[in-house]
Short mmCIF file of N, CA, C and O in Angstrom, two decimals:
data_model
loop_
_atom_site.label_atom_id
_atom_site.label_comp_id
_atom_site.label_asym_id
_atom_site.label_seq_id
_atom_site.Cartn_x
_atom_site.Cartn_y
_atom_site.Cartn_z
N MET N 1 17.22 16.84 21.24
CA MET N 1 16.77 17.51 22.45
C MET N 1 15.26 17.68 22.37
O MET N 1 14.76 18.41 21.55
N SER N 2 14.57 16.98 23.21
CA SER N 2 13.11 17.08 23.19
C SER N 2 12.65 18.19 24.12
O SER N 2 12.50 19.33 23.74
N VAL N 3 12.48 17.87 25.38
CA VAL N 3 11.99 18.85 26.33
C VAL N 3 13.13 19.23 27.27
O VAL N 3 13.79 18.37 27.84
N MET N 4 13.38 20.52 27.39
CA MET N 4 14.43 21.00 28.28
C MET N 4 13.77 21.70 29.45
O MET N 4 13.01 22.64 29.27
N SER N 5 14.07 21.24 30.65
CA SER N 5 13.50 21.87 31.84
C SER N 5 14.11 23.25 32.05
O SER N 5 15.18 23.56 31.50
N LYS N 6 13.45 24.06 32.85
CA LYS N 6 13.96 25.40 33.16
C LYS N 6 15.30 25.31 33.87
O LYS N 6 16.19 26.13 33.64
N LEU N 7 15.45 24.33 34.73
CA LEU N 7 16.70 24.16 35.46
C LEU N 7 17.86 23.83 34.52
O LEU N 7 18.94 24.41 34.63
N VAL N 8 17.64 22.92 33.57
CA VAL N 8 18.67 22.56 32.60
C VAL N 8 18.98 23.76 31.70
O VAL N 8 20.14 24.03 31.39
N ALA N 9 17.95 24.50 31.29
CA ALA N 9 18.17 25.68 30.45
C ALA N 9 18.99 26.73 31.20
O ALA N 9 19.91 27.32 30.63
N ALA N 10 18.70 26.95 32.47
CA ALA N 10 19.46 27.92 33.27
C ALA N 10 20.90 27.44 33.46
O ALA N 10 21.84 28.25 33.39
N TYR N 11 21.10 26.15 33.71
CA TYR N 11 22.44 25.58 33.87
C TYR N 11 23.25 25.75 32.58
O TYR N 11 24.40 26.18 32.61
N LEU N 12 22.64 25.41 31.45
CA LEU N 12 23.31 25.54 30.16
C LEU N 12 23.64 27.00 29.86
O LEU N 12 24.73 27.31 29.38
N ALA N 13 22.73 27.90 30.16
CA ALA N 13 23.00 29.33 29.96
C ALA N 13 24.18 29.77 30.82
O ALA N 13 25.03 30.56 30.37
N GLY N 14 24.26 29.28 32.06
CA GLY N 14 25.38 29.61 32.93
C GLY N 14 26.70 29.10 32.38
O GLY N 14 27.72 29.80 32.44
N LEU N 15 26.70 27.88 31.84
CA LEU N 15 27.91 27.35 31.22
C LEU N 15 28.35 28.21 30.03
O LEU N 15 29.53 28.50 29.86
N ILE N 16 27.38 28.61 29.22
CA ILE N 16 27.69 29.43 28.06
C ILE N 16 28.19 30.81 28.49
O ILE N 16 29.18 31.32 27.96
N ASP N 17 27.54 31.41 29.47
CA ASP N 17 27.99 32.71 29.97
C ASP N 17 29.43 32.64 30.49
O ASP N 17 30.22 33.56 30.29
N GLY N 18 29.77 31.53 31.17
CA GLY N 18 31.08 31.43 31.80
C GLY N 18 32.17 30.88 30.90
O GLY N 18 33.26 31.44 30.82
N ASP N 19 31.91 29.78 30.22
CA ASP N 19 32.95 29.08 29.45
C ASP N 19 32.55 28.89 27.99
O ASP N 19 33.12 28.03 27.32
N GLY N 20 31.59 29.63 27.52
CA GLY N 20 31.06 29.36 26.20
C GLY N 20 31.24 30.46 25.18
O GLY N 20 31.78 31.53 25.45
N TYR N 21 30.76 30.16 24.00
CA TYR N 21 30.82 31.05 22.85
C TYR N 21 29.47 30.98 22.14
O TYR N 21 28.95 29.89 21.88
N LEU N 22 28.92 32.11 21.84
CA LEU N 22 27.73 32.24 21.00
C LEU N 22 28.14 33.14 19.84
O LEU N 22 28.60 34.26 20.06
N GLY N 23 27.97 32.68 18.64
CA GLY N 23 28.38 33.55 17.54
C GLY N 23 27.92 33.07 16.19
O GLY N 23 27.31 32.00 16.04
N ILE N 24 28.24 33.88 15.21
CA ILE N 24 27.99 33.56 13.81
C ILE N 24 29.37 33.39 13.18
O ILE N 24 30.20 34.28 13.22
N VAL N 25 29.59 32.22 12.61
CA VAL N 25 30.89 31.85 12.08
C VAL N 25 30.88 32.03 10.57
O VAL N 25 29.93 31.63 9.90
N LYS N 26 31.96 32.61 10.06
CA LYS N 26 32.14 32.75 8.62
C LYS N 26 33.14 31.68 8.19
O LYS N 26 34.25 31.61 8.70
N GLN N 27 32.70 30.83 7.25
CA GLN N 27 33.56 29.75 6.79
C GLN N 27 33.75 29.87 5.29
O GLN N 27 32.78 30.02 4.54
N LYS N 28 35.01 29.82 4.86
CA LYS N 28 35.32 29.89 3.43
C LYS N 28 35.62 28.49 2.90
O LYS N 28 36.32 27.72 3.53
N ARG N 29 35.03 28.21 1.75
CA ARG N 29 35.27 26.93 1.10
C ARG N 29 34.88 27.08 -0.37
O ARG N 29 33.84 27.66 -0.68
N ALA N 30 35.68 26.55 -1.24
CA ALA N 30 35.44 26.70 -2.68
C ALA N 30 34.11 26.09 -3.12
O ALA N 30 33.50 26.56 -4.08
N THR N 31 33.62 25.08 -2.42
CA THR N 31 32.39 24.40 -2.83
C THR N 31 31.12 25.17 -2.46
O THR N 31 30.04 24.83 -2.91
N TYR N 32 31.25 26.19 -1.60
CA TYR N 32 30.09 26.99 -1.21
C TYR N 32 29.75 28.00 -2.29
O TYR N 32 30.62 28.46 -3.02
N LYS N 33 28.46 28.34 -2.35
CA LYS N 33 28.04 29.40 -3.27
C LYS N 33 28.77 30.68 -2.85
O LYS N 33 28.78 31.03 -1.68
N ASN N 34 29.39 31.33 -3.75
CA ASN N 34 30.20 32.53 -3.51
C ASN N 34 31.42 32.25 -2.63
O ASN N 34 32.08 33.17 -2.17
N GLY N 35 31.70 30.98 -2.32
CA GLY N 35 32.89 30.63 -1.56
C GLY N 35 32.79 30.85 -0.06
O GLY N 35 33.76 30.63 0.66
N ILE N 36 31.64 31.33 0.43
CA ILE N 36 31.50 31.66 1.85
C ILE N 36 30.17 31.13 2.38
O ILE N 36 29.15 31.18 1.69
N MET N 37 30.20 30.65 3.63
CA MET N 37 28.97 30.25 4.32
C MET N 37 29.02 30.80 5.74
O MET N 37 30.08 30.84 6.37
N TYR N 38 27.87 31.24 6.22
CA TYR N 38 27.75 31.71 7.60
C TYR N 38 26.83 30.74 8.35
O TYR N 38 25.85 30.28 7.81
N TYR N 39 27.18 30.46 9.60
CA TYR N 39 26.31 29.62 10.41
C TYR N 39 26.40 30.03 11.88
O TYR N 39 27.41 30.57 12.33
N ALA N 40 25.31 29.80 12.60
CA ALA N 40 25.27 30.08 14.03
C ALA N 40 25.92 28.92 14.77
O ALA N 40 25.80 27.76 14.36
N ALA N 41 26.61 29.24 15.87
CA ALA N 41 27.28 28.19 16.65
C ALA N 41 27.23 28.49 18.13
O ALA N 41 27.25 29.65 18.55
N ILE N 42 27.15 27.41 18.91
CA ILE N 42 27.30 27.46 20.36
C ILE N 42 28.46 26.53 20.68
O ILE N 42 28.48 25.38 20.21
N LYS N 43 29.43 27.03 21.46
CA LYS N 43 30.57 26.19 21.86
C LYS N 43 30.81 26.38 23.35
O LYS N 43 30.66 27.47 23.89
N ILE N 44 31.19 25.28 23.99
CA ILE N 44 31.62 25.33 25.39
C ILE N 44 32.89 24.51 25.48
O ILE N 44 32.93 23.37 25.01
N GLY N 45 33.92 25.11 26.07
CA GLY N 45 35.19 24.41 26.23
C GLY N 45 35.68 24.47 27.66
O GLY N 45 35.55 25.50 28.33
N MET N 46 36.22 23.34 28.13
CA MET N 46 36.74 23.28 29.50
C MET N 46 37.57 22.01 29.68
O MET N 46 37.63 21.17 28.79
N CYS N 47 38.16 21.87 30.84
CA CYS N 47 38.98 20.70 31.17
C CYS N 47 38.15 19.57 31.78
O CYS N 47 38.69 18.49 32.01
N ASP N 48 36.88 19.79 32.06
CA ASP N 48 36.03 18.78 32.66
C ASP N 48 35.36 17.96 31.55
O ASP N 48 34.38 18.39 30.93
N LYS N 49 35.90 16.78 31.32
CA LYS N 49 35.42 15.93 30.24
C LYS N 49 33.98 15.47 30.45
O LYS N 49 33.20 15.38 29.51
N LYS N 50 33.60 15.21 31.71
CA LYS N 50 32.26 14.68 32.00
C LYS N 50 31.16 15.66 31.59
O LYS N 50 30.12 15.25 31.07
N ILE N 51 31.36 16.94 31.84
CA ILE N 51 30.34 17.94 31.47
C ILE N 51 30.22 18.02 29.96
O ILE N 51 29.10 18.05 29.42
N ILE N 52 31.35 18.03 29.26
CA ILE N 52 31.31 18.12 27.79
C ILE N 52 30.68 16.86 27.20
O ILE N 52 29.89 16.94 26.25
N GLN N 53 30.97 15.70 27.76
CA GLN N 53 30.33 14.47 27.29
C GLN N 53 28.82 14.52 27.53
O GLN N 53 28.04 14.08 26.69
N TRP N 54 28.41 15.04 28.68
CA TRP N 54 26.98 15.15 28.98
C TRP N 54 26.29 16.06 27.97
O TRP N 54 25.20 15.75 27.47
N LEU N 55 26.92 17.20 27.64
CA LEU N 55 26.35 18.11 26.64
C LEU N 55 26.20 17.40 25.30
O LEU N 55 25.16 17.50 24.64
N HIS N 56 27.23 16.68 24.90
CA HIS N 56 27.21 15.97 23.62
C HIS N 56 26.12 14.90 23.60
O HIS N 56 25.36 14.78 22.62
N GLN N 57 26.00 14.14 24.67
CA GLN N 57 24.99 13.08 24.74
C GLN N 57 23.58 13.66 24.83
O GLN N 57 22.64 13.10 24.28
N SER N 58 23.43 14.78 25.52
CA SER N 58 22.10 15.37 25.74
C SER N 58 21.58 16.16 24.55
O SER N 58 20.39 16.16 24.27
N PHE N 59 22.48 16.88 23.87
CA PHE N 59 22.04 17.81 22.84
C PHE N 59 22.61 17.53 21.45
O PHE N 59 22.29 18.24 20.50
N GLY N 60 23.44 16.51 21.32
CA GLY N 60 24.04 16.21 20.02
C GLY N 60 25.20 17.13 19.74
O GLY N 60 25.85 17.64 20.66
N GLY N 61 25.48 17.36 18.48
CA GLY N 61 26.58 18.23 18.11
C GLY N 61 27.88 17.47 18.02
O GLY N 61 27.91 16.28 17.69
N TYR N 62 28.97 18.15 18.33
CA TYR N 62 30.30 17.60 18.15
C TYR N 62 31.08 17.65 19.46
O TYR N 62 30.96 18.60 20.23
N PHE N 63 31.90 16.64 19.67
CA PHE N 63 32.76 16.53 20.85
C PHE N 63 34.20 16.52 20.36
O PHE N 63 34.56 15.71 19.50
N TYR N 64 35.01 17.45 20.87
CA TYR N 64 36.42 17.51 20.49
C TYR N 64 37.29 17.38 21.74
O TYR N 64 36.95 17.92 22.79
N GLU N 65 38.40 16.67 21.58
CA GLU N 65 39.36 16.53 22.67
C GLU N 65 40.72 16.99 22.18
O GLU N 65 41.17 16.58 21.11
N ARG N 66 41.36 17.85 22.96
CA ARG N 66 42.71 18.31 22.62
C ARG N 66 43.65 17.83 23.71
O ARG N 66 43.51 18.20 24.87
N GLU N 67 44.57 16.98 23.32
CA GLU N 67 45.55 16.44 24.26
C GLU N 67 46.84 17.24 24.16
O GLU N 67 47.27 17.60 23.07
N PHE N 68 47.46 17.47 25.30
CA PHE N 68 48.72 18.20 25.35
C PHE N 68 49.84 17.24 25.77
O PHE N 68 49.63 16.38 26.63
N LYS N 69 51.00 17.41 25.19
CA LYS N 69 52.14 16.55 25.50
C LYS N 69 52.86 17.01 26.78
O LYS N 69 53.54 16.24 27.42
N ASP N 70 52.72 18.27 27.13
CA ASP N 70 53.39 18.79 28.32
C ASP N 70 52.50 18.59 29.56
O ASP N 70 51.64 17.74 29.58
N ASN N 71 52.66 19.39 30.58
CA ASN N 71 51.96 19.21 31.85
C ASN N 71 50.54 19.77 31.88
O ASN N 71 49.89 19.69 32.91
N ARG N 72 50.09 20.36 30.79
CA ARG N 72 48.74 20.93 30.78
C ARG N 72 47.68 19.84 30.72
O ARG N 72 47.90 18.77 30.15
N ARG N 73 46.53 20.14 31.32
CA ARG N 73 45.40 19.20 31.28
C ARG N 73 44.77 19.20 29.89
O ARG N 73 44.81 20.21 29.18
N ASN N 74 44.17 18.09 29.53
CA ASN N 74 43.47 18.00 28.25
C ASN N 74 42.30 18.99 28.24
O ASN N 74 41.75 19.33 29.28
N HIS N 75 41.92 19.43 27.05
CA HIS N 75 40.83 20.39 26.90
C HIS N 75 39.75 19.75 26.02
O HIS N 75 40.05 19.12 25.01
N TYR N 76 38.49 19.94 26.42
CA TYR N 76 37.36 19.34 25.72
C TYR N 76 36.40 20.44 25.27
O TYR N 76 36.17 21.40 26.00
N THR N 77 35.85 20.25 24.08
CA THR N 77 34.93 21.24 23.53
C THR N 77 33.70 20.55 22.97
O THR N 77 33.79 19.53 22.30
N TRP N 78 32.54 21.16 23.25
CA TRP N 78 31.27 20.74 22.65
C TRP N 78 30.83 21.87 21.73
O TRP N 78 30.88 23.05 22.09
N THR N 79 30.42 21.51 20.52
CA THR N 79 29.97 22.49 19.54
C THR N 79 28.67 22.01 18.91
O THR N 79 28.53 20.84 18.58
N ILE N 80 27.76 22.95 18.75
CA ILE N 80 26.53 22.67 18.01
C ILE N 80 26.34 23.85 17.06
O ILE N 80 26.65 24.99 17.40
N LYS N 81 25.86 23.56 15.84
CA LYS N 81 25.78 24.64 14.85
C LYS N 81 24.59 24.46 13.92
O LYS N 81 23.87 23.48 14.00
N ASN N 82 24.43 25.46 13.09
CA ASN N 82 23.37 25.52 12.09
C ASN N 82 21.99 25.53 12.74
O ASN N 82 21.79 26.11 13.79
N GLY N 83 21.04 24.86 12.13
CA GLY N 83 19.66 24.85 12.62
C GLY N 83 19.49 24.19 13.98
O GLY N 83 18.48 24.41 14.65
N ASN N 84 20.45 23.39 14.41
CA ASN N 84 20.38 22.74 15.72
C ASN N 84 20.53 23.73 16.87
O ASN N 84 20.24 23.41 18.02
N VAL N 85 20.99 24.91 16.57
CA VAL N 85 21.17 25.96 17.59
C VAL N 85 19.82 26.54 18.01
O VAL N 85 19.62 26.89 19.17
N LYS N 86 18.88 26.62 17.08
CA LYS N 86 17.61 27.31 17.35
C LYS N 86 16.84 26.79 18.56
O LYS N 86 16.46 27.58 19.42
N PRO N 87 16.59 25.48 18.68
CA PRO N 87 15.81 25.04 19.86
C PRO N 87 16.55 25.31 21.17
O PRO N 87 15.91 25.56 22.20
N ILE N 88 17.86 25.28 21.14
CA ILE N 88 18.63 25.53 22.36
C ILE N 88 18.60 27.01 22.71
O ILE N 88 18.32 27.38 23.85
N ILE N 89 18.87 27.85 21.75
CA ILE N 89 18.93 29.30 22.03
C ILE N 89 17.56 29.82 22.46
O ILE N 89 17.46 30.70 23.32
N ASP N 90 16.49 29.27 21.90
CA ASP N 90 15.15 29.69 22.30
C ASP N 90 14.89 29.39 23.78
O ASP N 90 14.23 30.17 24.47
N LYS N 91 15.40 28.26 24.26
CA LYS N 91 15.16 27.87 25.67
C LYS N 91 16.08 28.60 26.64
O LYS N 91 15.67 28.92 27.75
N ILE N 92 17.33 28.85 26.25
CA ILE N 92 18.29 29.43 27.20
C ILE N 92 18.32 30.95 27.20
O ILE N 92 18.82 31.55 28.15
N ALA N 93 17.80 31.58 26.15
CA ALA N 93 17.88 33.04 26.02
C ALA N 93 17.40 33.81 27.26
O ALA N 93 18.07 34.76 27.67
N PRO N 94 16.30 33.43 27.90
CA PRO N 94 15.87 34.18 29.09
C PRO N 94 16.85 34.11 30.26
O PRO N 94 16.81 34.95 31.15
N TYR N 95 17.73 33.11 30.26
CA TYR N 95 18.64 32.91 31.38
C TYR N 95 20.05 33.44 31.13
O TYR N 95 20.87 33.44 32.04
N LEU N 96 20.33 33.85 29.90
CA LEU N 96 21.65 34.41 29.60
C LEU N 96 21.81 35.77 30.27
O LEU N 96 20.87 36.57 30.29
N ARG N 97 22.97 36.02 30.81
CA ARG N 97 23.27 37.32 31.43
C ARG N 97 24.42 38.00 30.71
O ARG N 97 24.27 39.06 30.16
N VAL N 98 25.58 37.37 30.68
CA VAL N 98 26.78 37.95 30.08
C VAL N 98 26.66 38.00 28.56
O VAL N 98 27.05 38.99 27.94
N LYS N 99 26.12 36.97 27.97
CA LYS N 99 26.04 36.86 26.51
C LYS N 99 24.62 37.04 25.99
O LYS N 99 24.25 36.50 24.95
N LYS N 100 23.83 37.81 26.70
CA LYS N 100 22.43 38.04 26.32
C LYS N 100 22.34 38.70 24.94
O LYS N 100 21.53 38.30 24.10
N GLU N 101 23.18 39.70 24.69
CA GLU N 101 23.15 40.41 23.40
C GLU N 101 23.51 39.47 22.25
O GLU N 101 22.85 39.47 21.21
N GLN N 102 24.53 38.63 22.44
CA GLN N 102 24.90 37.67 21.40
C GLN N 102 23.75 36.69 21.14
O GLN N 102 23.50 36.31 20.00
N GLY N 103 23.06 36.29 22.21
CA GLY N 103 21.91 35.40 22.05
C GLY N 103 20.82 36.01 21.20
O GLY N 103 20.23 35.35 20.35
N GLU N 104 20.54 37.30 21.42
CA GLU N 104 19.51 37.99 20.63
C GLU N 104 19.93 38.11 19.17
O GLU N 104 19.10 37.95 18.27
N ILE N 105 21.20 38.36 18.93
CA ILE N 105 21.69 38.47 17.54
C ILE N 105 21.56 37.12 16.84
O ILE N 105 21.12 37.05 15.69
N ILE N 106 21.90 36.04 17.53
CA ILE N 106 21.78 34.71 16.93
C ILE N 106 20.31 34.38 16.65
O ILE N 106 19.99 33.81 15.60
N LYS N 107 19.41 34.74 17.56
CA LYS N 107 17.98 34.49 17.32
C LYS N 107 17.51 35.21 16.06
O LYS N 107 16.78 34.65 15.24
N LYS N 108 17.94 36.46 15.85
CA LYS N 108 17.58 37.21 14.64
C LYS N 108 18.18 36.56 13.40
O LYS N 108 17.52 36.46 12.36
N PHE N 109 19.44 36.14 13.49
CA PHE N 109 20.11 35.49 12.37
C PHE N 109 19.36 34.21 11.99
O PHE N 109 19.08 33.97 10.81
N LEU N 110 19.02 33.38 12.97
CA LEU N 110 18.32 32.13 12.71
C LEU N 110 16.92 32.37 12.14
O LEU N 110 16.47 31.63 11.26
N LYS N 111 16.25 33.40 12.63
CA LYS N 111 14.92 33.72 12.12
C LYS N 111 15.00 34.15 10.64
O LYS N 111 14.11 33.84 9.85
N THR N 112 16.06 34.82 10.29
CA THR N 112 16.24 35.31 8.93
C THR N 112 16.65 34.19 7.97
O THR N 112 16.16 34.14 6.84
N PHE N 113 17.52 33.28 8.40
CA PHE N 113 18.11 32.31 7.48
C PHE N 113 17.63 30.88 7.66
O PHE N 113 17.96 30.02 6.84
N TYR N 114 16.88 30.56 8.69
CA TYR N 114 16.43 29.17 8.89
C TYR N 114 14.94 29.11 9.04
O TYR N 114 14.32 29.83 9.70
#
């Protein structure tokens, strides 16, 4: 992600406020120092594959697809984590409304650990 326009930042903030997650994830694994690692993450999940693909192509990260065998529509998720969160959160923070507090917490976490 090189340059993000104000319009794209506001759009992304709206997606996160509505269908997204901003948080600090605790992951346990024997190979980690003390068996635990914390990382910042942004996730957006929805049934619209095109939007999730656009996020993945525009900002990197991970693209997940969950297919259902019954009548439910497939679900798609875009996730970005670790240091890749910082340039995004810095641009979208002024436009967050619902998750503004989580955005500020992530900014402090990233400033402390990255």
